[in-house]
Amino acid sequence: MIYLWYILSTLAAWWVGLLIDVNSGWDPTGILCLRVVLPIIVTGIWILKSIRDCKKE
């Protein structure tokens, strides 16, 4: 079940990053690369959460 939440949150972060990149007024479009950065941040948060949960056990 935890993997499903991980996958869905990573896809949601990619989607949000894509929407922000496309709708930003920067030229060239996508210079912020948020569609890459946000899923990496979400993945890092999930990794830290799993490490924390393993130490509790």
GROMACS .gro file of N, CA, C and O in nm, residues 21-57:
model
  148
   21ASP      N    1   0.577   2.467  -1.494
   21ASP     CA    2   0.673   2.496  -1.601
   21ASP      C    3   0.604   2.553  -1.724
   21ASP      O    4   0.652   2.648  -1.786
   22VAL      N    5   0.494   2.492  -1.761
   22VAL     CA    6   0.424   2.534  -1.884
   22VAL      C    7   0.361   2.672  -1.867
   22VAL      O    8   0.364   2.754  -1.958
   23ASN      N    9   0.306   2.699  -1.749
   23ASN     CA   10   0.234   2.824  -1.730
   23ASN      C   11   0.319   2.938  -1.677
   23ASN      O   12   0.268   3.048  -1.655
   24SER      N   13   0.447   2.914  -1.655
   24SER     CA   14   0.533   3.023  -1.609
   24SER      C   15   0.565   3.114  -1.727
   24SER      O   16   0.564   3.073  -1.843
   25GLY      N   17   0.594   3.237  -1.697
   25GLY     CA   18   0.620   3.334  -1.803
   25GLY      C   19   0.764   3.337  -1.850
   25GLY      O   20   0.803   3.427  -1.924
   26TRP      N   21   0.845   3.240  -1.808
   26TRP     CA   22   0.985   3.237  -1.845
   26TRP      C   23   1.003   3.200  -1.991
   26TRP      O   24   0.927   3.123  -2.046
   27ASP      N   25   1.105   3.257  -2.051
   27ASP     CA   26   1.140   3.220  -2.188
   27ASP      C   27   1.285   3.177  -2.189
   27ASP      O   28   1.369   3.255  -2.145
   28PRO      N   29   1.327   3.061  -2.222
   28PRO     CA   30   1.251   2.952  -2.281
   28PRO      C   31   1.165   2.878  -2.179
   28PRO      O   32   1.197   2.874  -2.061
   29THR      N   33   1.059   2.820  -2.227
   29THR     CA   34   0.965   2.750  -2.140
   29THR      C   35   1.031   2.628  -2.077
   29THR      O   36   1.102   2.555  -2.143
   30GLY      N   37   1.008   2.607  -1.951
   30GLY     CA   38   1.062   2.492  -1.881
   30GLY      C   39   1.200   2.513  -1.824
   30GLY      O   40   1.268   2.417  -1.790
   31ILE      N   41   1.245   2.638  -1.813
   31ILE     CA   42   1.379   2.664  -1.763
   31ILE      C   43   1.392   2.628  -1.616
   31ILE      O   44   1.501   2.596  -1.567
   32LEU      N   45   1.281   2.626  -1.542
   32LEU     CA   46   1.286   2.593  -1.400
   32LEU      C   47   1.304   2.444  -1.376
   32LEU      O   48   1.351   2.403  -1.271
   33CYS      N   49   1.265   2.361  -1.472
   33CYS     CA   50   1.273   2.214  -1.463
   33CYS      C   51   1.203   2.160  -1.338
   33CYS      O   52   1.250   2.065  -1.275
   34LEU      N   53   1.093   2.221  -1.301
   34LEU     CA   54   1.019   2.174  -1.184
   34LEU      C   55   0.958   2.037  -1.206
   34LEU      O   56   0.932   1.965  -1.110
   35ARG      N   57   0.937   1.999  -1.331
   35ARG     CA   58   0.882   1.866  -1.357
   35ARG      C   59   0.983   1.756  -1.323
   35ARG      O   60   0.946   1.642  -1.310
   36VAL      N   61   1.109   1.794  -1.305
   36VAL     CA   62   1.212   1.699  -1.262
   36VAL      C   63   1.241   1.716  -1.113
   36VAL      O   64   1.256   1.618  -1.040
   37VAL      N   65   1.249   1.840  -1.068
   37VAL     CA   66   1.290   1.869  -0.931
   37VAL      C   67   1.185   1.824  -0.829
   37VAL      O   68   1.220   1.764  -0.726
   38LEU      N   69   1.059   1.853  -0.852
   38LEU     CA   70   0.956   1.819  -0.754
   38LEU      C   71   0.943   1.668  -0.729
   38LEU      O   72   0.935   1.626  -0.613
   39PRO      N   73   0.945   1.581  -0.833
   39PRO     CA   74   0.941   1.437  -0.803
   39PRO      C   75   1.065   1.388  -0.728
   39PRO      O   76   1.056   1.297  -0.646
   40ILE      N   77   1.181   1.449  -0.753
   40ILE     CA   78   1.301   1.410  -0.680
   40ILE      C   79   1.288   1.447  -0.533
   40ILE      O   80   1.326   1.370  -0.444
   41ILE      N   81   1.231   1.563  -0.505
   41ILE     CA   82   1.210   1.604  -0.366
   41ILE      C   83   1.111   1.510  -0.297
   41ILE      O   84   1.133   1.468  -0.184
   42VAL      N   85   1.004   1.476  -0.366
   42VAL     CA   86   0.904   1.384  -0.308
   42VAL      C   87   0.966   1.246  -0.283
   42VAL      O   88   0.942   1.186  -0.179
   43THR      N   89   1.047   1.198  -0.375
   43THR     CA   90   1.114   1.070  -0.356
   43THR      C   91   1.207   1.075  -0.236
   43THR      O   92   1.212   0.981  -0.156
   44GLY      N   93   1.279   1.184  -0.220
   44GLY     CA   94   1.366   1.200  -0.104
   44GLY      C   95   1.289   1.199   0.027
   44GLY      O   96   1.333   1.139   0.127
   45ILE      N   97   1.174   1.263   0.027
   45ILE     CA   98   1.090   1.263   0.147
   45ILE      C   99   1.044   1.122   0.180
   45ILE      O  100   1.045   1.080   0.296
   46TRP      N  101   1.003   1.044   0.079
   46TRP     CA  102   0.960   0.907   0.103
   46TRP      C  103   1.075   0.820   0.153
   46TRP      O  104   1.055   0.733   0.239
   47ILE      N  105   1.195   0.841   0.101
   47ILE     CA  106   1.311   0.765   0.147
   47ILE      C  107   1.341   0.797   0.293
   47ILE      O  108   1.365   0.707   0.375
   48LEU      N  109   1.339   0.926   0.328
   48LEU     CA  110   1.363   0.965   0.467
   48LEU      C  111   1.256   0.909   0.560
   48LEU      O  112   1.284   0.868   0.672
   49LYS      N  113   1.131   0.907   0.513
   49LYS     CA  114   1.022   0.852   0.594
   49LYS      C  115   1.042   0.703   0.617
   49LYS      O  116   1.022   0.655   0.728
   50SER      N  117   1.083   0.630   0.515
   50SER     CA  118   1.103   0.486   0.532
   50SER      C  119   1.222   0.458   0.624
   50SER      O  120   1.218   0.361   0.702
   51ILE      N  121   1.327   0.538   0.618
   51ILE     CA  122   1.440   0.521   0.710
   51ILE      C  123   1.396   0.547   0.852
   51ILE      O  124   1.433   0.472   0.944
   52ARG      N  125   1.318   0.651   0.873
   52ARG     CA  126   1.269   0.684   1.006
   52ARG      C  127   1.179   0.571   1.061
   52ARG      O  128   1.188   0.535   1.178
   53ASP      N  129   1.095   0.515   0.974
   53ASP     CA  130   1.007   0.407   1.018
   53ASP      C  131   1.085   0.280   1.052
   53ASP      O  132   1.047   0.206   1.142
   54CYS      N  133   1.193   0.253   0.980
   54CYS     CA  134   1.275   0.135   1.009
   54CYS      C  135   1.347   0.149   1.142
   54CYS      O  136   1.368   0.052   1.213
   55LYS      N  137   1.388   0.270   1.177
   55LYS     CA  138   1.456   0.291   1.304
   55LYS      C  139   1.361   0.279   1.423
   55LYS      O  140   1.404   0.247   1.533
   56LYS      N  141   1.233   0.304   1.401
   56LYS     CA  142   1.135   0.290   1.509
   56LYS      C  143   1.115   0.144   1.547
   56LYS      O  144   1.084   0.112   1.661
   57GLU      N  145   1.130   0.054   1.451
   57GLU     CA  146   1.104  -0.088   1.476
   57GLU      C  147   1.214  -0.154   1.548
   57GLU      O  148   1.304  -0.149   1.595
   0.00000   0.00000   0.00000
